[in-house]
Amino acid sequence: MGAWGKRDDMIVHSIDPYNAEPPRAALDGAALTPLDTFYSRNHGPVPRIDPRAWRLEVDGLVERTLVLSLADLRGRFDSHSVVATLVCAGNRRADLSRVRPLPGEEPWGPGAISTARWTGARLADVLAAAGVRPAAGHVAFTGPDVSPRADPPQPFGGSIPVAKAMAGEPLLAWEMNGEPLPVVHGAPVRVVVPGYIGARSVKWVRRISVQDRPSDNYFQASAYRLLPAEDHPAAAGLPLSVIALNAAILRPGDDQPLPAGPNPVSGYAVAGEDRRIARVDVSVDGGRHWQQADLGADTGPWAWRLWRATVDLPRGPAEIIARAWDTSAATQPERPEPLWNPQGYVNNSWPRVRVFGRPGPAGL
């Protein structure tokens, strides 16, 4: 077993802070990601918090400031569960780094994404108990983990619009896949914001502030913003929130020799906010011809869809590509080159896997 109870073959991008993703094949076939396989994204050292001493303060534009213990949170509010996919805004960044270098950024592959069944109190119920004032526009979260990357160094934080916070799906979660929330994933309590980038699901949350503007935390106001490809002194970037439509091929792997003929291909597709995956197409001839993949079980509006297809692989070198469509009829852009940005965020271009078809019996 590796660090923080993770599998031994995790691809570790940094030890402290601990940032790691599973090998792509480990995500294949499991609608819920096992805890030892779930990716981990951190910006500072992982804090260890005594659940008995943990307190959550709810303040700002509210009628009543709340200070809640874990027992208060579990005892005063009904427990709810939601299946939700969390995805790092830098997922599939490695493909963008092949367009142009991305110095100082974690080279995430397609494994910076995972899905769990989260259980906790609805954020909306906690905010209702505090009494949200009419001037409220945003709900900000703060954790205890201090990142040296922030300028100045400060605890990690971020915010979401009050309308999203008051919807039924965001949780203050203490459980993950039916087990107590692991320390590395935010124990004793974390925020889970389904449909939004993982950075908004603040771990080890200790403060919720209702306010009239977005958080001024470094990770909301400066980081996690989509900057233009070329430097511009006035560019503040676009704030990242809703997950972009995306897909990845999990099997086969890159540069894998396969028998020519029928071969299975599989992967995941994910859509942001309350849109759902409507279709996944796969091609082995550069997109001249496409076939529809079979979609796996639909586990809810906030979760990925796993998919599977059988392709007829020609002899010699070939490239398997895929594209997802969501229920708004949107699809993914073809190439990564126009998507390049200095932080390597939001690469949702068609996934591509290079293989080699050799004579022999079909199968992986």
mmCIF file of C-alpha atoms in Angstrom:
data_model
loop_
_atom_site.group_PDB
_atom_site.id
_atom_site.type_symbol
_atom_site.label_atom_id
_atom_site.label_comp_id
_atom_site.label_asym_id
_atom_site.label_seq_id
_atom_site.Cartn_x
_atom_site.Cartn_y
_atom_site.Cartn_z
ATOM 1 C CA MET A 1 0.000 0.000 0.000
ATOM 2 C CA GLY A 2 1.298 3.443 -0.888
ATOM 3 C CA ALA A 3 1.091 6.803 0.868
ATOM 4 C CA TRP A 4 -2.238 7.788 2.443
ATOM 5 C CA GLY A 5 -3.636 4.298 1.911
ATOM 6 C CA LYS A 6 -3.393 4.532 -1.867
ATOM 7 C CA ARG A 7 -2.511 1.691 -4.221
ATOM 8 C CA ASP A 8 1.159 1.084 -4.926
ATOM 9 C CA ASP A 9 0.926 1.971 -8.612
ATOM 10 C CA MET A 10 -0.451 5.492 -8.170
ATOM 11 C CA ILE A 11 1.273 8.015 -10.425
ATOM 12 C CA VAL A 12 2.663 10.423 -7.825
ATOM 13 C CA HIS A 13 3.342 13.928 -9.136
ATOM 14 C CA SER A 14 4.473 15.319 -5.777
ATOM 15 C CA ILE A 15 4.856 13.893 -2.280
ATOM 16 C CA ASP A 16 4.259 17.021 -0.166
ATOM 17 C CA PRO A 17 1.776 18.301 -1.066
ATOM 18 C CA TYR A 18 0.528 14.874 -2.053
ATOM 19 C CA ASN A 19 -0.715 14.870 -5.637
ATOM 20 C CA ALA A 20 -1.367 11.560 -7.347
ATOM 21 C CA GLU A 21 -3.608 9.901 -9.920
ATOM 22 C CA PRO A 22 -4.280 6.232 -10.626
ATOM 23 C CA PRO A 23 -3.088 4.558 -13.813
ATOM 24 C CA ARG A 24 -5.813 5.028 -16.397
ATOM 25 C CA ALA A 25 -6.736 1.344 -16.550
ATOM 26 C CA ALA A 26 -7.506 1.366 -12.794
ATOM 27 C CA LEU A 27 -10.523 3.613 -13.434
ATOM 28 C CA ASP A 28 -11.987 1.310 -16.049
ATOM 29 C CA GLY A 29 -15.220 -0.521 -15.261
ATOM 30 C CA ALA A 30 -15.930 0.886 -11.785
ATOM 31 C CA ALA A 31 -18.790 3.389 -11.619
ATOM 32 C CA LEU A 32 -17.627 4.261 -8.087
ATOM 33 C CA THR A 33 -13.895 4.715 -7.640
ATOM 34 C CA PRO A 34 -12.405 2.703 -4.739
ATOM 35 C CA LEU A 35 -10.923 4.879 -2.001
ATOM 36 C CA ASP A 36 -7.414 3.549 -2.621
ATOM 37 C CA THR A 37 -7.703 4.551 -6.289
ATOM 38 C CA PHE A 38 -9.355 7.981 -5.970
ATOM 39 C CA TYR A 39 -7.079 10.767 -7.213
ATOM 40 C CA SER A 40 -5.688 13.284 -4.716
ATOM 41 C CA ARG A 41 -5.063 16.984 -5.344
ATOM 42 C CA ASN A 42 -3.580 19.154 -2.604
ATOM 43 C CA HIS A 43 -1.964 22.582 -2.487
ATOM 44 C CA GLY A 44 -0.365 22.322 0.935
ATOM 45 C CA PRO A 45 0.470 19.735 3.594
ATOM 46 C CA VAL A 46 -2.445 17.476 4.533
ATOM 47 C CA PRO A 47 -3.727 18.607 7.959
ATOM 48 C CA ARG A 48 -4.689 16.073 10.612
ATOM 49 C CA ILE A 49 -7.689 17.353 12.514
ATOM 50 C CA ASP A 50 -9.193 15.872 15.674
ATOM 51 C CA PRO A 51 -12.879 15.341 14.780
ATOM 52 C CA ARG A 52 -13.859 16.151 18.374
ATOM 53 C CA ALA A 53 -12.141 19.541 18.195
ATOM 54 C CA TRP A 54 -13.300 20.435 14.673
ATOM 55 C CA ARG A 55 -15.698 23.367 14.403
ATOM 56 C CA LEU A 56 -17.453 24.921 11.418
ATOM 57 C CA GLU A 57 -18.292 28.626 11.519
ATOM 58 C CA VAL A 58 -21.035 29.991 9.265
ATOM 59 C CA ASP A 59 -21.022 33.787 9.069
ATOM 60 C CA GLY A 60 -21.315 36.806 6.796
ATOM 61 C CA LEU A 61 -24.644 37.855 5.277
ATOM 62 C CA VAL A 62 -26.688 35.625 7.555
ATOM 63 C CA GLU A 63 -29.253 36.264 10.247
ATOM 64 C CA ARG A 64 -27.526 33.990 12.742
ATOM 65 C CA THR A 65 -23.854 33.065 12.968
ATOM 66 C CA LEU A 66 -23.503 29.332 13.526
ATOM 67 C CA VAL A 67 -20.673 27.409 15.163
ATOM 68 C CA LEU A 68 -21.181 23.692 14.587
ATOM 69 C CA SER A 69 -19.329 20.653 15.883
ATOM 70 C CA LEU A 70 -19.321 17.406 13.940
ATOM 71 C CA ALA A 71 -21.949 16.076 16.362
ATOM 72 C CA ASP A 72 -24.066 19.177 15.727
ATOM 73 C CA LEU A 73 -23.795 18.770 11.974
ATOM 74 C CA ARG A 74 -24.748 15.101 12.077
ATOM 75 C CA GLY A 75 -27.457 15.527 14.714
ATOM 76 C CA ARG A 76 -29.225 18.715 13.625
ATOM 77 C CA PHE A 77 -29.395 18.075 9.891
ATOM 78 C CA ASP A 78 -30.737 15.205 7.827
ATOM 79 C CA SER A 79 -28.172 13.018 6.093
ATOM 80 C CA HIS A 80 -28.226 12.836 2.296
ATOM 81 C CA SER A 81 -26.140 11.037 -0.326
ATOM 82 C CA VAL A 82 -25.193 11.986 -3.866
ATOM 83 C CA VAL A 83 -23.043 10.221 -6.461
ATOM 84 C CA ALA A 84 -20.738 12.857 -7.895
ATOM 85 C CA THR A 85 -17.609 12.953 -10.018
ATOM 86 C CA LEU A 86 -14.807 15.240 -8.902
ATOM 87 C CA VAL A 87 -12.341 16.334 -11.558
ATOM 88 C CA CYS A 88 -9.244 18.493 -11.337
ATOM 89 C CA ALA A 89 -9.245 21.502 -13.666
ATOM 90 C CA GLY A 90 -5.822 20.282 -14.820
ATOM 91 C CA ASN A 91 -7.041 16.818 -15.818
ATOM 92 C CA ARG A 92 -5.372 15.726 -19.115
ATOM 93 C CA ARG A 93 -2.861 18.593 -18.816
ATOM 94 C CA ALA A 94 -0.073 16.330 -20.090
ATOM 95 C CA ASP A 95 -1.579 16.514 -23.578
ATOM 96 C CA LEU A 96 -1.373 20.314 -23.503
ATOM 97 C CA SER A 97 2.250 20.194 -22.348
ATOM 98 C CA ARG A 98 3.071 18.404 -25.591
ATOM 99 C CA VAL A 99 1.726 21.432 -27.479
ATOM 100 C CA ARG A 100 3.891 23.876 -25.507
ATOM 101 C CA PRO A 101 5.735 23.442 -22.188
ATOM 102 C CA LEU A 102 3.884 24.138 -18.928
ATOM 103 C CA PRO A 103 6.677 24.692 -16.396
ATOM 104 C CA GLY A 104 5.746 24.360 -12.737
ATOM 105 C CA GLU A 105 2.423 22.626 -13.391
ATOM 106 C CA GLU A 106 1.581 19.075 -12.355
ATOM 107 C CA PRO A 107 1.576 16.871 -15.505
ATOM 108 C CA TRP A 108 -1.816 15.275 -14.902
ATOM 109 C CA GLY A 109 -2.892 12.530 -17.258
ATOM 110 C CA PRO A 110 -6.524 11.434 -17.640
ATOM 111 C CA GLY A 111 -6.669 10.058 -14.074
ATOM 112 C CA ALA A 112 -7.252 13.334 -12.184
ATOM 113 C CA ILE A 113 -10.926 12.406 -11.973
ATOM 114 C CA SER A 114 -12.873 9.993 -9.771
ATOM 115 C CA THR A 115 -16.417 9.287 -8.642
ATOM 116 C CA ALA A 116 -17.801 8.501 -5.191
ATOM 117 C CA ARG A 117 -21.034 8.301 -3.270
ATOM 118 C CA TRP A 118 -20.783 11.185 -0.810
ATOM 119 C CA THR A 119 -22.867 11.395 2.356
ATOM 120 C CA GLY A 120 -23.391 14.385 4.617
ATOM 121 C CA ALA A 121 -25.607 17.357 5.374
ATOM 122 C CA ARG A 122 -26.993 19.471 2.575
ATOM 123 C CA LEU A 123 -25.232 22.821 2.389
ATOM 124 C CA ALA A 124 -28.628 24.387 1.678
ATOM 125 C CA ASP A 125 -30.013 23.099 4.979
ATOM 126 C CA VAL A 126 -27.109 24.563 6.956
ATOM 127 C CA LEU A 127 -27.451 27.906 5.168
ATOM 128 C CA ALA A 128 -31.197 27.902 5.818
ATOM 129 C CA ALA A 129 -30.521 27.418 9.520
ATOM 130 C CA ALA A 130 -28.252 30.466 9.445
ATOM 131 C CA GLY A 131 -30.752 32.525 7.428
ATOM 132 C CA VAL A 132 -29.281 33.857 4.187
ATOM 133 C CA ARG A 133 -29.873 37.572 3.692
ATOM 134 C CA PRO A 134 -31.246 38.963 0.393
ATOM 135 C CA ALA A 135 -27.962 40.732 -0.486
ATOM 136 C CA ALA A 136 -26.118 37.407 -0.632
ATOM 137 C CA GLY A 137 -24.584 36.486 -3.973
ATOM 138 C CA HIS A 138 -21.846 33.980 -3.173
ATOM 139 C CA VAL A 139 -20.894 31.415 -0.553
ATOM 140 C CA ALA A 140 -17.189 31.177 0.284
ATOM 141 C CA PHE A 141 -15.361 28.244 1.887
ATOM 142 C CA THR A 142 -12.060 28.205 3.764
ATOM 143 C CA GLY A 143 -9.958 25.254 4.861
ATOM 144 C CA PRO A 144 -6.933 25.075 7.177
ATOM 145 C CA ASP A 145 -4.347 23.900 4.606
ATOM 146 C CA VAL A 146 -1.868 26.675 3.849
ATOM 147 C CA SER A 147 -0.322 26.712 0.406
ATOM 148 C CA PRO A 148 3.113 28.269 -0.136
ATOM 149 C CA ARG A 149 2.102 28.808 -3.761
ATOM 150 C CA ALA A 150 -0.466 31.410 -2.776
ATOM 151 C CA ASP A 151 0.692 35.021 -2.728
ATOM 152 C CA PRO A 152 0.641 35.813 0.120
ATOM 153 C CA PRO A 153 0.613 32.305 1.690
ATOM 154 C CA GLN A 154 -2.919 31.595 2.899
ATOM 155 C CA PRO A 155 -5.331 28.752 3.578
ATOM 156 C CA PHE A 156 -7.011 27.211 0.561
ATOM 157 C CA GLY A 157 -10.441 28.578 -0.278
ATOM 158 C CA GLY A 158 -12.967 29.374 -2.975
ATOM 159 C CA SER A 159 -16.610 30.203 -3.541
ATOM 160 C CA ILE A 160 -19.706 29.307 -5.521
ATOM 161 C CA PRO A 161 -22.797 31.348 -6.417
ATOM 162 C CA VAL A 162 -25.479 31.347 -3.754
ATOM 163 C CA ALA A 163 -27.961 29.780 -6.195
ATOM 164 C CA LYS A 164 -25.701 26.746 -6.534
ATOM 165 C CA ALA A 165 -25.110 26.621 -2.779
ATOM 166 C CA MET A 166 -28.854 26.612 -2.118
ATOM 167 C CA ALA A 167 -29.533 23.853 -4.648
ATOM 168 C CA GLY A 168 -30.033 20.402 -3.198
ATOM 169 C CA GLU A 169 -26.853 18.698 -4.374
ATOM 170 C CA PRO A 170 -23.878 20.434 -2.622
ATOM 171 C CA LEU A 171 -22.985 18.615 0.590
ATOM 172 C CA LEU A 172 -20.924 19.005 3.716
ATOM 173 C CA ALA A 173 -19.719 15.424 3.513
ATOM 174 C CA TRP A 174 -18.311 13.184 6.240
ATOM 175 C CA GLU A 175 -18.592 9.884 4.382
ATOM 176 C CA MET A 176 -17.268 8.531 1.074
ATOM 177 C CA ASN A 177 -18.453 5.277 -0.521
ATOM 178 C CA GLY A 178 -20.047 4.224 2.735
ATOM 179 C CA GLU A 179 -16.862 4.715 4.771
ATOM 180 C CA PRO A 180 -15.637 7.580 6.963
ATOM 181 C CA LEU A 181 -14.035 10.318 4.885
ATOM 182 C CA PRO A 182 -10.265 9.639 4.658
ATOM 183 C CA VAL A 183 -7.897 12.283 6.003
ATOM 184 C CA VAL A 184 -6.334 12.917 2.597
ATOM 185 C CA HIS A 185 -9.809 13.578 1.158
ATOM 186 C CA GLY A 186 -10.821 16.140 3.758
ATOM 187 C CA ALA A 187 -11.801 14.477 7.047
ATOM 188 C CA PRO A 188 -13.625 15.199 9.180
ATOM 189 C CA VAL A 189 -15.798 17.266 6.785
ATOM 190 C CA ARG A 190 -15.379 18.595 3.266
ATOM 191 C CA VAL A 191 -17.501 20.486 0.790
ATOM 192 C CA VAL A 192 -18.694 18.559 -2.280
ATOM 193 C CA VAL A 193 -19.998 20.708 -5.137
ATOM 194 C CA PRO A 194 -21.295 18.362 -7.856
ATOM 195 C CA GLY A 195 -20.857 19.592 -11.420
ATOM 196 C CA TYR A 196 -18.060 22.042 -10.528
ATOM 197 C CA ILE A 197 -14.277 21.667 -10.730
ATOM 198 C CA GLY A 198 -12.738 19.902 -7.764
ATOM 199 C CA ALA A 199 -11.111 23.104 -6.473
ATOM 200 C CA ARG A 200 -14.520 24.358 -5.330
ATOM 201 C CA SER A 201 -15.066 21.274 -3.155
ATOM 202 C CA VAL A 202 -12.932 22.602 -0.318
ATOM 203 C CA LYS A 203 -11.510 19.964 2.023
ATOM 204 C CA TRP A 204 -11.285 20.151 5.845
ATOM 205 C CA VAL A 205 -13.706 23.070 5.651
ATOM 206 C CA ARG A 206 -13.743 25.211 8.771
ATOM 207 C CA ARG A 207 -15.519 28.383 7.668
ATOM 208 C CA ILE A 208 -18.438 29.225 5.370
ATOM 209 C CA SER A 209 -18.981 32.919 4.657
ATOM 210 C CA VAL A 210 -22.051 34.229 2.847
ATOM 211 C CA GLN A 211 -21.125 37.383 0.948
ATOM 212 C CA ASP A 212 -22.115 39.695 -1.893
ATOM 213 C CA ARG A 213 -19.113 38.903 -4.122
ATOM 214 C CA PRO A 214 -16.869 35.953 -5.000
ATOM 215 C CA SER A 215 -14.138 34.933 -2.598
ATOM 216 C CA ASP A 216 -10.938 36.977 -2.702
ATOM 217 C CA ASN A 217 -8.944 33.870 -1.802
ATOM 218 C CA TYR A 218 -5.911 33.361 -4.046
ATOM 219 C CA PHE A 219 -7.356 30.109 -5.420
ATOM 220 C CA GLN A 220 -10.518 31.891 -6.558
ATOM 221 C CA ALA A 221 -9.279 35.380 -7.447
ATOM 222 C CA SER A 222 -5.903 34.507 -9.023
ATOM 223 C CA ALA A 223 -5.495 30.763 -9.560
ATOM 224 C CA TYR A 224 -8.004 28.485 -11.297
ATOM 225 C CA ARG A 225 -8.619 31.062 -13.979
ATOM 226 C CA LEU A 226 -8.340 30.438 -17.706
ATOM 227 C CA LEU A 227 -5.735 32.861 -19.032
ATOM 228 C CA PRO A 228 -5.215 33.721 -22.699
ATOM 229 C CA ALA A 229 -2.477 31.826 -24.496
ATOM 230 C CA GLU A 230 -0.331 34.939 -24.915
ATOM 231 C CA ASP A 231 0.652 37.266 -22.082
ATOM 232 C CA HIS A 232 -1.522 40.317 -21.685
ATOM 233 C CA PRO A 233 -1.000 42.734 -18.763
ATOM 234 C CA ALA A 234 -4.743 43.372 -18.394
ATOM 235 C CA ALA A 235 -5.822 39.739 -18.571
ATOM 236 C CA ALA A 236 -7.518 38.582 -15.370
ATOM 237 C CA GLY A 237 -8.609 35.306 -16.907
ATOM 238 C CA LEU A 238 -11.936 33.536 -16.864
ATOM 239 C CA PRO A 239 -12.939 32.012 -13.504
ATOM 240 C CA LEU A 240 -13.370 28.248 -13.618
ATOM 241 C CA SER A 241 -16.457 26.705 -12.120
ATOM 242 C CA VAL A 242 -18.625 24.298 -14.145
ATOM 243 C CA ILE A 243 -16.887 21.145 -15.400
ATOM 244 C CA ALA A 244 -16.228 21.164 -19.143
ATOM 245 C CA LEU A 245 -17.595 18.315 -21.255
ATOM 246 C CA ASN A 246 -14.780 15.770 -21.498
ATOM 247 C CA ALA A 247 -13.902 12.140 -22.200
ATOM 248 C CA ALA A 248 -10.881 9.866 -22.001
ATOM 249 C CA ILE A 249 -9.836 6.451 -23.275
ATOM 250 C CA LEU A 250 -8.830 4.177 -20.395
ATOM 251 C CA ARG A 251 -8.123 0.981 -22.353
ATOM 252 C CA PRO A 252 -6.058 0.243 -24.381
ATOM 253 C CA GLY A 253 -2.986 2.187 -23.332
ATOM 254 C CA ASP A 254 -0.721 4.282 -25.526
ATOM 255 C CA ASP A 255 1.699 2.440 -27.812
ATOM 256 C CA GLN A 256 0.139 -0.920 -26.972
ATOM 257 C CA PRO A 257 0.514 -3.674 -29.605
ATOM 258 C CA LEU A 258 -2.862 -5.285 -30.293
ATOM 259 C CA PRO A 259 -4.067 -8.002 -32.626
ATOM 260 C CA ALA A 260 -5.548 -6.612 -35.832
ATOM 261 C CA GLY A 261 -9.316 -7.060 -35.976
ATOM 262 C CA PRO A 262 -11.993 -6.571 -33.288
ATOM 263 C CA ASN A 263 -10.672 -5.046 -30.044
ATOM 264 C CA PRO A 264 -12.448 -3.601 -27.013
ATOM 265 C CA VAL A 265 -12.013 0.093 -26.198
ATOM 266 C CA SER A 266 -13.336 1.724 -23.028
ATOM 267 C CA GLY A 267 -13.259 4.982 -21.145
ATOM 268 C CA TYR A 268 -15.255 7.635 -19.304
ATOM 269 C CA ALA A 269 -17.187 10.746 -20.281
ATOM 270 C CA VAL A 270 -18.341 13.562 -18.017
ATOM 271 C CA ALA A 271 -20.523 16.645 -18.448
ATOM 272 C CA GLY A 272 -20.716 19.711 -16.233
ATOM 273 C CA GLU A 273 -23.464 21.149 -14.060
ATOM 274 C CA ASP A 274 -26.751 19.288 -14.683
ATOM 275 C CA ARG A 275 -26.055 18.235 -18.274
ATOM 276 C CA ARG A 276 -25.701 14.519 -18.974
ATOM 277 C CA ILE A 277 -23.696 12.434 -21.394
ATOM 278 C CA ALA A 278 -25.886 11.667 -24.395
ATOM 279 C CA ARG A 279 -23.460 9.808 -26.667
ATOM 280 C CA VAL A 280 -19.846 8.760 -27.120
ATOM 281 C CA ASP A 281 -18.370 8.122 -30.589
ATOM 282 C CA VAL A 282 -15.185 6.192 -31.393
ATOM 283 C CA SER A 283 -13.093 6.188 -34.579
ATOM 284 C CA VAL A 284 -9.955 4.394 -35.817
ATOM 285 C CA ASP A 285 -9.589 6.218 -39.133
ATOM 286 C CA GLY A 286 -9.023 9.815 -38.092
ATOM 287 C CA GLY A 287 -12.686 10.665 -37.699
ATOM 288 C CA ARG A 288 -13.808 9.784 -41.211
ATOM 289 C CA HIS A 289 -16.093 7.107 -39.779
ATOM 290 C CA TRP A 290 -17.524 6.918 -36.258
ATOM 291 C CA GLN A 291 -19.335 4.274 -34.274
ATOM 292 C CA GLN A 292 -21.359 4.792 -31.151
ATOM 293 C CA ALA A 293 -20.099 3.313 -27.911
ATOM 294 C CA ASP A 294 -22.329 1.544 -25.396
ATOM 295 C CA LEU A 295 -22.874 3.708 -22.317
ATOM 296 C CA GLY A 296 -22.614 2.198 -18.856
ATOM 297 C CA ALA A 297 -25.087 2.650 -16.017
ATOM 298 C CA ASP A 298 -26.436 6.141 -15.380
ATOM 299 C CA THR A 299 -25.747 6.748 -11.687
ATOM 300 C CA GLY A 300 -27.148 10.280 -11.601
ATOM 301 C CA PRO A 301 -26.868 13.754 -13.094
ATOM 302 C CA TRP A 302 -23.588 14.558 -11.342
ATOM 303 C CA ALA A 303 -21.640 11.419 -12.272
ATOM 304 C CA TRP A 304 -19.560 10.312 -15.236
ATOM 305 C CA ARG A 305 -20.694 7.675 -17.696
ATOM 306 C CA LEU A 306 -18.363 4.814 -18.435
ATOM 307 C CA TRP A 307 -18.475 3.596 -22.028
ATOM 308 C CA ARG A 308 -17.316 0.638 -24.090
ATOM 309 C CA ALA A 309 -17.029 -0.197 -27.792
ATOM 310 C CA THR A 310 -15.457 -2.816 -30.040
ATOM 311 C CA VAL A 311 -13.414 -1.398 -32.923
ATOM 312 C CA ASP A 312 -12.036 -3.134 -35.986
ATOM 313 C CA LEU A 313 -8.338 -2.331 -35.762
ATOM 314 C CA PRO A 314 -6.358 -2.336 -39.016
ATOM 315 C CA ARG A 315 -2.863 -3.780 -39.298
ATOM 316 C CA GLY A 316 -0.008 -1.412 -38.563
ATOM 317 C CA PRO A 317 0.014 1.859 -36.618
ATOM 318 C CA ALA A 318 -3.376 3.342 -35.822
ATOM 319 C CA GLU A 319 -4.902 6.002 -33.604
ATOM 320 C CA ILE A 320 -8.084 5.443 -31.613
ATOM 321 C CA ILE A 321 -10.011 8.642 -30.945
ATOM 322 C CA ALA A 322 -13.230 9.395 -29.100
ATOM 323 C CA ARG A 323 -15.623 12.281 -28.593
ATOM 324 C CA ALA A 324 -18.512 12.795 -26.180
ATOM 325 C CA TRP A 325 -21.794 14.658 -26.666
ATOM 326 C CA ASP A 326 -23.938 16.022 -23.868
ATOM 327 C CA THR A 327 -27.671 16.613 -23.628
ATOM 328 C CA SER A 328 -27.294 20.198 -24.867
ATOM 329 C CA ALA A 329 -25.886 18.750 -28.156
ATOM 330 C CA ALA A 330 -22.411 20.111 -27.357
ATOM 331 C CA THR A 331 -19.340 18.064 -28.215
ATOM 332 C CA GLN A 332 -15.599 18.251 -27.610
ATOM 333 C CA PRO A 333 -13.120 20.267 -29.683
ATOM 334 C CA GLU A 334 -10.964 18.178 -32.006
ATOM 335 C CA ARG A 335 -7.436 19.389 -31.245
ATOM 336 C CA PRO A 336 -5.565 20.500 -28.110
ATOM 337 C CA GLU A 337 -3.524 23.220 -29.829
ATOM 338 C CA PRO A 338 -6.238 25.950 -29.699
ATOM 339 C CA LEU A 339 -6.912 25.091 -26.042
ATOM 340 C CA TRP A 340 -3.370 25.663 -24.759
ATOM 341 C CA ASN A 341 -3.168 28.112 -21.853
ATOM 342 C CA PRO A 342 -0.367 28.951 -19.382
ATOM 343 C CA GLN A 343 -1.800 26.819 -16.541
ATOM 344 C CA GLY A 344 -2.872 23.927 -18.730
ATOM 345 C CA TYR A 345 -6.503 23.970 -17.629
ATOM 346 C CA VAL A 346 -9.591 22.520 -19.319
ATOM 347 C CA ASN A 347 -8.071 20.252 -21.937
ATOM 348 C CA ASN A 348 -11.208 18.626 -23.312
ATOM 349 C CA SER A 349 -9.984 17.884 -26.819
ATOM 350 C CA TRP A 350 -10.651 14.475 -28.366
ATOM 351 C CA PRO A 351 -8.699 11.797 -26.464
ATOM 352 C CA ARG A 352 -6.237 9.894 -28.657
ATOM 353 C CA VAL A 353 -4.445 6.601 -28.106
ATOM 354 C CA ARG A 354 -1.772 5.308 -30.486
ATOM 355 C CA VAL A 355 -1.706 1.544 -30.968
ATOM 356 C CA PHE A 356 -0.226 -0.984 -33.390
ATOM 357 C CA GLY A 357 -2.333 -3.681 -35.019
ATOM 358 C CA ARG A 358 -0.375 -6.873 -35.526
ATOM 359 C CA PRO A 359 -1.509 -10.133 -37.115
ATOM 360 C CA GLY A 360 -2.994 -12.604 -34.637
ATOM 361 C CA PRO A 361 -6.143 -13.405 -32.657
ATOM 362 C CA ALA A 362 -8.232 -10.419 -31.588
ATOM 363 C CA GLY A 363 -8.446 -9.256 -28.008
ATOM 364 C CA LEU A 364 -6.451 -7.250 -25.476
#
